[in-house]
Coordinates of C-alpha atoms in Angstrom, one line a residue:
Chain A
X1 CA -59.8 32.5 9.7
X2 CA -58.0 35.4 8.2
X3 CA -56.7 35.3 4.7
X4 CA -53.1 35.3 6.1
X5 CA -53.8 32.3 8.2
X6 CA -55.5 30.6 5.2
X7 CA -52.5 31.3 3.1
X8 CA -50.2 29.8 5.7
X9 CA -52.4 26.7 6.0
X10 CA -52.4 26.3 2.2
X11 CA -48.6 26.8 2.2
X12 CA -48.1 24.1 4.9
X13 CA -50.5 21.9 3.0
X14 CA -48.5 22.4 -0.1
X15 CA -45.3 21.7 1.7
X16 CA -46.7 18.4 3.0
X17 CA -48.1 17.6 -0.4
X18 CA -44.6 18.1 -1.9
X19 CA -43.0 15.9 0.8
X20 CA -45.6 13.2 0.2
X21 CA -45.0 13.3 -3.6
X22 CA -41.3 13.2 -3.1
X23 CA -41.8 10.2 -0.8
X24 CA -44.0 8.5 -3.3
X25 CA -41.4 8.9 -5.9
X26 CA -38.7 7.2 -3.9
X27 CA -40.9 4.8 -1.9
X28 CA -40.4 1.1 -2.3
X29 CA -42.2 -1.0 -4.8
X30 CA -43.8 -4.2 -3.7
X31 CA -41.5 -7.2 -4.4
X32 CA -42.6 -9.2 -7.3
X33 CA -43.4 -12.8 -6.4
X34 CA -42.0 -15.2 -8.9
X35 CA -43.0 -18.8 -9.3
X36 CA -40.3 -21.4 -9.6
X37 CA -39.8 -25.1 -9.4
X38 CA -38.7 -26.1 -5.9
X39 CA -35.9 -28.1 -7.6
X40 CA -34.5 -24.9 -9.2
X41 CA -34.5 -23.3 -5.7
X42 CA -32.3 -26.2 -4.6
X43 CA -30.1 -25.8 -7.6
X44 CA -29.7 -22.0 -7.1
X45 CA -29.0 -22.4 -3.4
X46 CA -26.3 -25.0 -4.1
X47 CA -24.7 -22.9 -6.8
X48 CA -24.7 -19.7 -4.7
X49 CA -23.4 -21.5 -1.6
X50 CA -20.6 -23.0 -3.6
X51 CA -19.8 -19.7 -5.2
X52 CA -19.9 -17.7 -2.0
X53 CA -18.0 -20.4 -0.1
X54 CA -15.3 -20.4 -2.7
X55 CA -15.1 -16.7 -2.5
X56 CA -14.9 -16.9 1.3
X57 CA -12.0 -19.4 1.1
X58 CA -10.2 -17.3 -1.5
X59 CA -10.6 -14.2 0.6
X60 CA -9.2 -16.0 3.6
X61 CA -6.2 -17.2 1.7
X62 CA -5.4 -13.9 -0.1
X63 CA -6.1 -11.9 3.1
X64 CA -4.1 -14.3 5.2
X65 CA -1.1 -14.2 2.8
X66 CA -1.0 -10.4 3.2
X67 CA -0.8 -10.4 7.0
X68 CA 2.5 -9.4 8.5
X69 CA 4.7 -12.3 9.6
X70 CA 4.6 -10.9 13.2
X71 CA 0.8 -11.4 13.2
X72 CA 1.0 -14.8 11.6
X73 CA 3.6 -15.8 14.2
X74 CA 1.2 -14.8 17.0
X75 CA -1.6 -16.7 15.4
X76 CA 0.7 -19.8 15.0
X77 CA 0.3 -19.6 11.2
X78 CA 3.9 -18.7 10.2
X79 CA 4.6 -21.7 7.9
X80 CA 7.2 -19.7 6.1
X81 CA 9.3 -18.3 8.8
X82 CA 10.8 -14.8 8.4
X83 CA 9.7 -14.3 4.9
X84 CA 10.7 -10.7 5.0
X85 CA 7.2 -9.2 4.9
X86 CA 7.3 -9.0 1.2
X87 CA 3.5 -8.6 0.5
X88 CA 2.7 -7.9 -3.1
X89 CA -0.8 -6.6 -2.6
X90 CA 0.3 -4.3 0.2
X91 CA 3.1 -2.9 -1.9
X92 CA 0.7 -2.4 -4.7
X93 CA -1.7 -0.5 -2.4
X94 CA 1.1 1.9 -1.3
X95 CA 2.1 2.5 -4.9
X96 CA -1.5 3.2 -5.9
X97 CA -1.8 5.6 -3.0
X98 CA 1.4 7.4 -3.9
X99 CA 0.1 7.8 -7.4
X100 CA -3.2 9.2 -6.1
X101 CA -1.2 11.6 -3.9
X102 CA 0.9 12.7 -6.8
X103 CA -2.3 13.2 -8.9
X104 CA -3.9 15.3 -6.2
X105 CA -0.9 17.5 -5.8
X106 CA -0.7 20.8 -7.5
X107 CA 2.1 23.4 -7.3
X108 CA -0.6 26.1 -7.3
X109 CA -2.7 24.7 -4.4
X110 CA -1.7 26.4 -1.2
X111 CA -2.1 24.6 2.1
X112 CA -4.1 26.3 4.9
X113 CA -2.3 28.8 7.0
X114 CA -3.1 29.7 10.5
X115 CA -3.1 32.7 13.0
X116 CA -0.4 33.0 15.6
X117 CA -3.0 32.3 18.3
X118 CA -3.4 28.8 16.8
X119 CA 0.3 27.8 17.2
X120 CA 0.7 24.5 19.1
X121 CA 3.8 23.0 20.8
X122 CA 6.1 21.1 18.5
X123 CA 7.9 18.2 20.0
X124 CA 11.4 17.1 19.1
X125 CA 10.8 14.0 17.1
X126 CA 14.3 13.1 16.2
X127 CA 14.0 9.4 15.6
X128 CA 17.2 8.5 17.4
X129 CA 19.3 10.7 19.6
X130 CA 19.4 14.5 19.1
X131 CA 22.8 15.3 17.6
X132 CA 25.4 17.2 19.6
X133 CA 25.1 20.9 18.7
X134 CA 28.9 21.1 18.1
X135 CA 28.3 20.6 14.4
X136 CA 26.5 23.9 14.1
X137 CA 29.4 26.4 13.9
X138 CA 31.1 24.4 11.2
X139 CA 27.9 23.7 9.3
X140 CA 27.8 24.1 5.6
X141 CA 25.2 23.2 2.9
X142 CA 26.6 21.5 -0.1
X143 CA 24.5 21.5 -3.3
X144 CA 25.3 19.0 -6.0
X145 CA 24.0 17.9 -9.4
X146 CA 23.9 21.5 -10.7
X147 CA 23.6 22.7 -14.3
X148 CA 27.0 24.3 -13.9
X149 CA 28.5 20.9 -13.1
X150 CA 30.0 22.4 -10.0
X151 CA 29.4 21.7 -6.3
X152 CA 28.5 24.6 -4.2
X153 CA 29.0 24.9 -0.4
X154 CA 27.5 27.7 1.5
X155 CA 27.3 28.6 5.2
X156 CA 24.3 29.9 7.0
X157 CA 25.4 33.6 7.0
X158 CA 25.8 33.5 3.2
X159 CA 22.4 31.9 2.9
X160 CA 20.7 34.4 5.2
X161 CA 22.5 37.2 3.5
X162 CA 21.6 36.3 -0.1
X163 CA 18.0 35.1 0.2
X164 CA 14.8 36.8 1.3
X165 CA 13.1 35.1 4.3
X166 CA 9.5 34.1 3.9
X167 CA 7.2 33.4 6.9
X168 CA 4.3 31.0 7.1
X169 CA 2.2 29.4 9.9
X170 CA 1.5 25.9 8.7
X171 CA 0.7 22.5 10.0
X172 CA 3.3 19.8 10.2
X173 CA 1.5 16.4 10.0
X174 CA 3.3 13.3 11.3
X175 CA 2.7 9.9 9.8
X176 CA 2.0 8.8 13.4
X177 CA -1.1 10.9 13.4
X178 CA -0.1 13.9 15.5
X179 CA 0.3 17.4 14.1
X180 CA 1.6 20.7 15.1
X181 CA 1.0 24.3 13.9
X182 CA 4.2 26.3 13.8
X183 CA 5.4 29.6 12.6
X184 CA 8.3 29.0 10.2
X185 CA 10.6 31.4 8.4
X186 CA 13.2 30.5 5.8
X187 CA 14.1 30.8 2.2
X188 CA 12.0 29.3 -0.5
X189 CA 13.4 26.2 -2.0
X190 CA 12.2 27.5 -5.3
X191 CA 14.6 30.5 -5.0
X192 CA 17.5 28.2 -4.2
X193 CA 16.6 26.3 -7.4
X194 CA 16.7 29.6 -9.4
X195 CA 20.0 30.8 -8.0
X196 CA 21.7 27.4 -8.3
X197 CA 19.8 25.7 -11.1
X198 CA 19.9 21.9 -11.2
X199 CA 21.0 20.0 -14.3
X200 CA 18.3 20.0 -17.0
X201 CA 17.2 16.4 -16.6
X202 CA 17.0 16.5 -12.8
X203 CA 13.6 15.5 -11.4
X204 CA 14.5 14.8 -7.8
X205 CA 16.4 16.2 -4.9
X206 CA 18.2 13.8 -2.5
X207 CA 18.4 15.6 0.8
X208 CA 20.8 14.4 3.4
X209 CA 21.7 15.1 7.0
X210 CA 25.1 13.7 7.9
X211 CA 24.7 14.7 11.6
X212 CA 21.7 12.5 12.3
X213 CA 22.2 10.0 15.1
X214 CA 20.8 6.6 15.8
X215 CA 19.2 5.7 19.1
X216 CA 22.5 5.0 20.8
X217 CA 24.1 8.2 19.5
X218 CA 25.7 6.3 16.7
X219 CA 26.1 8.1 13.3
X220 CA 22.9 7.3 11.2
X221 CA 22.7 9.7 8.2
X222 CA 19.2 10.6 7.4
X223 CA 18.1 11.1 3.8
X224 CA 14.9 11.8 2.0
X225 CA 13.8 11.9 -1.7
X226 CA 11.9 15.0 -2.7
X227 CA 10.4 15.5 -6.2
X228 CA 11.4 18.9 -7.6
X229 CA 7.7 19.8 -8.2
X230 CA 7.2 19.8 -4.4
X231 CA 10.5 21.6 -4.0
X232 CA 9.1 24.4 -6.2
X233 CA 5.9 24.8 -4.2
X234 CA 5.7 28.3 -2.9
X235 CA 5.2 27.0 0.7
X236 CA 8.2 24.7 0.6
X237 CA 10.8 26.4 2.7
X238 CA 14.4 25.7 3.7
X239 CA 13.5 27.0 7.2
X240 CA 16.0 28.8 9.4
X241 CA 13.6 30.1 12.1
X242 CA 10.8 28.6 14.3
X243 CA 8.4 30.8 16.1
X244 CA 10.5 33.9 15.5
X245 CA 13.8 32.5 16.7
X246 CA 16.6 30.8 14.9
X247 CA 16.2 27.0 14.8
X248 CA 17.4 25.1 17.9
X249 CA 19.3 21.8 17.6
X250 CA 16.1 19.9 18.4
X251 CA 14.4 21.3 15.3
X252 CA 17.3 21.0 12.9
X253 CA 19.5 24.0 13.3
X254 CA 20.6 25.8 11.2
X255 CA 18.6 24.7 8.1
X256 CA 15.7 22.2 7.7
X257 CA 13.1 21.4 5.2
X258 CA 9.5 22.5 5.7
X259 CA 7.3 21.0 3.0
X260 CA 3.7 21.2 4.4
X261 CA 2.4 19.2 1.5
X262 CA 4.4 16.2 2.7
X263 CA 4.3 14.1 5.9
X264 CA 6.6 15.2 8.7
X265 CA 9.2 12.5 8.0
X266 CA 10.1 14.2 4.7
X267 CA 10.8 17.4 6.5
X268 CA 14.5 16.6 7.1
X269 CA 16.4 18.5 9.8
X270 CA 19.9 19.9 9.7
X271 CA 20.3 19.4 6.0
X272 CA 24.0 19.1 5.0
X273 CA 23.7 18.1 1.3
X274 CA 21.2 18.5 -1.5
X275 CA 21.9 16.5 -4.7
X276 CA 19.7 16.8 -7.8
X277 CA 19.2 13.6 -9.6
X278 CA 17.4 12.3 -12.7
X279 CA 16.2 9.1 -11.0
X280 CA 14.4 8.8 -7.7
X281 CA 16.9 8.7 -4.9
X282 CA 16.5 6.3 -1.9
X283 CA 14.5 7.4 1.1
X284 CA 15.3 6.6 4.8
X285 CA 11.7 5.7 5.7
X286 CA 10.7 4.2 2.4
X287 CA 13.4 1.6 3.1
X288 CA 11.7 0.9 6.4
X289 CA 8.3 0.1 4.8
X290 CA 6.7 3.5 4.6
X291 CA 5.6 5.1 1.3
X292 CA 8.0 7.0 -0.9
X293 CA 6.0 10.0 -2.0
X294 CA 4.3 10.9 1.3
X295 CA 2.1 13.6 -0.1
X296 CA -0.7 14.7 2.1
Chain B
X1 CA -55.3 -26.3 -17.3
X2 CA -54.5 -22.8 -16.2
X3 CA -54.8 -21.1 -12.9
X4 CA -55.0 -17.4 -12.2
X5 CA -53.8 -15.9 -9.0
X6 CA -54.4 -12.4 -7.8
X7 CA -51.4 -11.2 -5.8
X8 CA -51.7 -8.3 -3.3
X9 CA -50.0 -5.9 -5.6
X10 CA -52.4 -6.6 -8.4
X11 CA -50.1 -8.7 -10.6
X12 CA -51.6 -11.6 -12.3
X13 CA -49.6 -14.8 -12.3
X14 CA -50.6 -17.6 -14.5
X15 CA -49.4 -21.1 -14.3
X16 CA -49.9 -24.3 -16.2
X17 CA -48.6 -26.6 -13.4
X18 CA -50.2 -28.0 -10.3
X19 CA -49.6 -26.0 -7.1
X20 CA -47.6 -28.6 -5.3
X21 CA -44.8 -28.3 -7.8
X22 CA -44.4 -24.6 -7.4
X23 CA -42.6 -22.4 -4.9
X24 CA -43.3 -18.6 -4.7
X25 CA -40.2 -16.5 -4.0
X26 CA -39.2 -12.9 -4.1
X27 CA -35.8 -11.6 -5.2
X28 CA -34.6 -9.8 -2.1
X29 CA -31.0 -8.8 -2.8
X30 CA -29.2 -8.1 -6.0
X31 CA -26.1 -10.2 -6.7
X32 CA -23.8 -7.2 -6.4
X33 CA -25.4 -6.2 -3.1
X34 CA -24.8 -9.7 -1.8
X35 CA -21.2 -9.9 -2.9
X36 CA -20.4 -6.5 -1.5
X37 CA -22.2 -7.2 1.7
X38 CA -20.0 -10.2 2.5
X39 CA -16.8 -8.6 1.3
X40 CA -17.4 -5.8 3.8
X41 CA -16.7 -8.2 6.7
X42 CA -13.0 -9.0 5.9
X43 CA -12.5 -5.4 4.8
X44 CA -13.9 -3.9 7.9
X45 CA -11.9 -6.3 10.1
X46 CA -8.7 -5.4 8.2
X47 CA -9.5 -1.7 8.5
X48 CA -10.2 -1.9 12.3
X49 CA -7.1 -4.1 13.1
X50 CA -4.8 -1.9 11.1
X51 CA -6.6 1.2 12.2
X52 CA -5.9 0.5 15.9
X53 CA -2.3 -0.2 15.1
X54 CA -2.1 3.2 13.5
X55 CA -3.9 4.7 16.5
X56 CA -1.3 3.2 18.8
X57 CA 1.4 5.4 17.2
X58 CA -0.4 8.5 18.4
X59 CA -3.5 7.9 20.5
X60 CA -6.2 10.5 20.3
X61 CA -7.2 9.9 23.9
X62 CA -4.1 10.4 26.1
X63 CA -3.0 12.0 29.3
X64 CA 0.1 13.3 30.9
X65 CA 2.9 10.7 31.3
X66 CA 2.4 8.2 34.1
X67 CA 5.2 8.8 36.7
X68 CA 6.2 5.1 36.7
X69 CA 5.7 3.7 33.2
X70 CA 5.8 7.0 31.3
X71 CA 2.6 5.8 29.5
X72 CA 0.2 8.4 28.1
X73 CA -2.4 6.2 26.4
X74 CA -5.8 5.3 27.9
X75 CA -6.0 2.2 25.8
X76 CA -2.7 1.0 27.2
X77 CA -4.1 1.8 30.7
X78 CA -7.1 -0.4 29.9
X79 CA -4.7 -3.3 29.2
X80 CA -2.8 -2.7 32.4
X81 CA -6.0 -2.5 34.4
X82 CA -7.4 -5.7 32.9
X83 CA -4.2 -7.6 33.5
X84 CA -4.0 -6.4 37.1
X85 CA -7.5 -7.7 37.9
X86 CA -7.8 -10.7 35.5
X87 CA -4.3 -12.1 35.2
X88 CA -5.6 -15.3 33.6
X89 CA -6.4 -13.3 30.5
X90 CA -2.9 -12.0 30.1
X91 CA 0.0 -13.7 28.5
X92 CA 1.6 -10.5 27.2
X93 CA 5.1 -9.4 28.0
X94 CA 3.8 -5.9 28.6
X95 CA 0.2 -5.6 29.9
X96 CA 0.1 -2.1 28.3
X97 CA 0.0 -3.8 24.9
X98 CA -2.9 -6.1 25.8
X99 CA -5.5 -4.1 23.8
X100 CA -3.3 -3.7 20.8
X101 CA -2.2 -7.4 20.9
X102 CA -5.8 -8.5 20.8
X103 CA -7.6 -5.9 18.8
X104 CA -5.0 -4.7 16.3
X105 CA -2.2 -6.0 14.2
X106 CA -0.1 -5.2 17.2
X107 CA 2.0 -2.4 18.6
X108 CA 5.2 -1.2 16.8
X109 CA 3.7 -2.1 13.4
X110 CA 2.9 1.4 12.0
X111 CA 4.5 0.9 8.5
X112 CA 2.8 -2.4 7.8
X113 CA -0.5 -1.2 9.4
X114 CA -0.6 1.8 7.1
X115 CA -0.1 -0.5 4.1
X116 CA -2.9 -2.9 5.2
X117 CA -5.1 0.1 5.9
X118 CA -4.6 1.6 2.4
X119 CA -5.2 -1.8 0.8
X120 CA -8.4 -2.4 2.7
X121 CA -9.5 1.3 2.3
X122 CA -9.2 1.3 -1.5
X123 CA -11.0 -2.1 -1.7
X124 CA -13.6 -0.8 0.8
X125 CA -14.3 2.2 -1.6
X126 CA -14.5 -0.1 -4.6
X127 CA -16.7 -2.4 -2.7
X128 CA -18.9 0.5 -1.7
X129 CA -19.2 1.4 -5.3
X130 CA -20.2 -2.2 -6.2
X131 CA -22.8 -2.0 -3.4
X132 CA -24.3 1.2 -4.7
X133 CA -24.5 -0.1 -8.2
X134 CA -26.2 -3.2 -7.0
X135 CA -28.7 -1.1 -5.0
X136 CA -29.3 1.0 -8.1
X137 CA -30.0 -1.7 -10.6
X138 CA -31.7 -4.0 -8.1
X139 CA -34.0 -1.2 -6.9
X140 CA -32.8 -2.1 -3.4
X141 CA -32.2 1.6 -2.6
X142 CA -35.9 2.3 -2.3
X143 CA -36.6 0.3 0.9
X144 CA -33.6 2.1 2.5
X145 CA -35.0 5.7 2.0
X146 CA -36.4 7.0 5.4
X147 CA -40.0 7.9 5.4
X148 CA -42.1 10.4 7.3
X149 CA -43.9 7.6 9.2
X150 CA -40.6 6.1 10.4
X151 CA -40.5 8.2 13.6
X152 CA -43.6 6.5 15.0
X153 CA -42.8 3.0 13.7
X154 CA -39.2 3.2 14.9
X155 CA -40.4 4.0 18.4
X156 CA -42.8 1.1 18.2
X157 CA -39.9 -1.3 17.2
X158 CA -37.6 0.2 19.9
X159 CA -40.3 -0.4 22.5
X160 CA -40.7 -4.0 21.3
X161 CA -37.0 -4.7 21.6
X162 CA -36.7 -3.1 25.0
X163 CA -39.5 -5.4 26.2
X164 CA -38.1 -8.6 24.7
X165 CA -35.6 -9.6 27.5
X166 CA -38.4 -9.1 30.1
X167 CA -40.9 -11.1 28.0
X168 CA -38.4 -14.0 27.7
X169 CA -37.7 -13.9 31.5
X170 CA -41.4 -13.8 32.3
X171 CA -42.3 -16.3 29.6
X172 CA -44.7 -13.9 28.1
X173 CA -45.7 -13.7 24.5
X174 CA -44.6 -10.5 22.8
X175 CA -46.0 -9.6 19.5
X176 CA -43.6 -8.3 16.9
X177 CA -45.2 -5.2 15.3
X178 CA -46.1 -5.9 11.7
X179 CA -45.0 -3.8 8.8
X180 CA -45.8 -4.4 5.1
X181 CA -42.5 -3.0 3.9
X182 CA -39.3 -4.9 3.2
X183 CA -37.6 -3.5 6.4
X184 CA -39.3 -2.3 9.5
X185 CA -38.6 1.4 10.4
X186 CA -35.8 0.5 12.9
X187 CA -34.1 -1.7 10.4
X188 CA -34.4 1.0 7.8
X189 CA -32.8 3.5 10.2
X190 CA -29.9 1.1 10.9
X191 CA -29.2 0.1 7.3
X192 CA -29.6 3.6 6.0
X193 CA -27.3 5.1 8.7
X194 CA -24.7 2.4 8.2
X195 CA -24.5 3.4 4.5
X196 CA -24.1 7.0 5.6
X197 CA -21.5 6.0 8.1
X198 CA -19.6 4.2 5.3
X199 CA -19.6 7.4 3.4
X200 CA -18.5 9.4 6.4
X201 CA -15.7 6.9 7.2
X202 CA -14.4 7.3 3.7
X203 CA -14.7 11.1 3.8
X204 CA -13.0 11.5 7.2
X205 CA -10.4 9.0 6.1
X206 CA -9.5 11.2 3.1
X207 CA -9.7 14.3 5.3
X208 CA -6.9 12.9 7.6
X209 CA -5.0 11.2 4.8
X210 CA -4.7 14.3 2.5
X211 CA -5.3 17.3 4.8
X212 CA -3.1 19.5 2.6
X213 CA -4.6 18.8 -0.9
X214 CA -8.1 18.1 0.4
X215 CA -8.0 20.9 3.0
X216 CA -11.7 21.8 2.2
X217 CA -12.7 18.3 3.3
X218 CA -10.7 18.4 6.4
X219 CA -12.3 21.8 7.2
X220 CA -15.8 20.2 6.9
X221 CA -15.0 17.9 9.8
X222 CA -13.6 20.7 11.9
X223 CA -9.9 20.4 11.1
X224 CA -7.3 17.7 11.1
X225 CA -7.5 16.7 14.8
X226 CA -11.3 16.7 14.9
X227 CA -11.5 14.6 11.7
X228 CA -9.3 12.0 13.4
X229 CA -11.8 11.8 16.3
X230 CA -14.7 11.5 13.7
X231 CA -12.8 8.7 12.0
X232 CA -12.2 6.9 15.3
X233 CA -15.8 7.0 16.4
X234 CA -17.1 5.9 13.0
X235 CA -15.2 2.7 13.6
X236 CA -17.2 2.3 16.9
X237 CA -20.4 2.9 14.9
X238 CA -19.6 -0.1 12.7
X239 CA -18.8 -2.2 15.7
X240 CA -22.0 -1.1 17.4
X241 CA -24.0 -1.9 14.3
X242 CA -22.4 -5.4 13.8
X243 CA -23.4 -6.7 17.2
X244 CA -27.2 -6.4 17.0
X245 CA -27.0 -7.1 13.3
X246 CA -25.6 -10.5 13.8
X247 CA -27.8 -11.4 16.7
X248 CA -31.0 -10.3 15.0
X249 CA -30.2 -12.1 11.7
X250 CA -30.0 -15.4 13.7
X251 CA -33.1 -14.4 15.8
X252 CA -35.0 -13.6 12.6
X253 CA -34.3 -17.0 11.1
X254 CA -32.8 -18.9 8.2
X255 CA -34.7 -17.1 5.5
X256 CA -33.1 -13.7 6.2
X257 CA -29.6 -15.2 6.2
X258 CA -30.2 -17.3 3.2
X259 CA -31.5 -14.4 1.2
X260 CA -28.2 -12.6 1.6
X261 CA -26.5 -15.6 0.0
X262 CA -28.9 -16.8 -2.6
X263 CA -30.8 -13.6 -3.2
X264 CA -34.3 -15.1 -2.9
X265 CA -36.7 -15.3 0.0
X266 CA -39.8 -17.3 0.6
X267 CA -41.3 -14.5 2.6
X268 CA -43.9 -13.6 0.0
X269 CA -47.0 -11.7 1.0
X270 CA -49.2 -14.6 0.0
X271 CA -52.5 -13.8 -1.6
X272 CA -55.7 -15.0 0.2
X273 CA -56.7 -16.9 -2.9
X274 CA -53.5 -19.0 -2.7
X275 CA -54.1 -20.1 0.8
X276 CA -57.7 -21.0 0.2
X277 CA -56.9 -23.3 -2.6
X278 CA -54.9 -25.6 -0.3

């Protein structure tokens, strides 16, 4: 055996030795047998059975009380018919999750951006009917709740003429679970906030689309709440272009919100009014049981 | 009158009472481990039921729209197929909803399913923490650490289980391989990997819940869409674990089930001296 081979053998041996010692350090210790009165075993068993049984019953009651009434109805357990699905623990969980999302959020953390080759198709996910494009020529954005106390209305030409367009390829994540990578261009919300500063105590933006339609084409204004910290994020755009072309009616022409740090449902299309408020404004989907903050 | 017993691990146990009045037990599971073990069941059920309701909103496994129904979801197809061949199982208005009506909170329940999922998910993480603390202070983590010798022992156990159905049919005796450890190698593999799966389920959950703020985590699992696939199949891992787990607990006997409630087990490696005295 050459010295080299010997060295290798020693090395392998050492490696095994190390693994063995590591295994000894974490290996199980023999269970220590204890000596007890048979009667105390009976007592312990009774106590634990009662405790775990009570815990099981409590879990069933608490868990069952949080089930949606639709599920209870199907199980034949809907003793309180149509109780409005007001479930305290579930609401608490959503609030906790919203707080966690807000704590995770940072204005300085940028979301991943992608290459043009990674762009995926984006479906028209208007909840109801897609609005008739006849609103587009007359379209104006009204901004309210400003420091000046005035209300400003601008059309798309003015917006495009007075703001620089920024481009980004980001992912839009829908609450339903699908996502799409798209190439967006638009003005930074942050720059709109600088040009038309909100009143000093404003913390929220209420964003509204008056052209939104319900499933039967009925008027169904859409509105979202957006915290101003998210509005100031460098990747939060008031988008005017998708994949290099002006927005089409399906994607919210002529101006929509693109906030990649929020779920898709916050990314309101065809914005007609932005109002800055001190208190949290109502939100279309929060009223329908979804969370309010929707940070991702 | 005092008796001295030599246990296998070298411990000396002394007793002033006659043998008939004594029972020898070992503490098998720490109280926190037991509590979290049982809480896992309702939490996992809640997570799976709500998880499938969330899945319904945007199925991972889908195809082009069906020309007649416009359906794109394989799980909906499964319901339709089942109802076409086994109509006695189906009382649903829409057979495409069969799977969701039976294994989830139901279709069209996304908002409430998300709430249930967050509630169960946060409790699942807390419960996991309680479990880990219990493993830590009870020393129960040691028997779960895989060993070098597990490969051979695991194969031995697998061979045993494969042969069991035949042995039952042929009315042959089949000797269970003996191990001196708390768990046999296959058990250890199963329990160890289900803990890892719990970790991964939480991690993939966060990866698809916060893909913007935790983008590094999402990237570890290959991006948002792949993390969803991971998360979906981890659910199946728990389902696949639960089946044999329940069957084997009952096959193994009352002592195993009892020890997860009371903590103690009468399966003591009895010293020779003890048996001789009887």
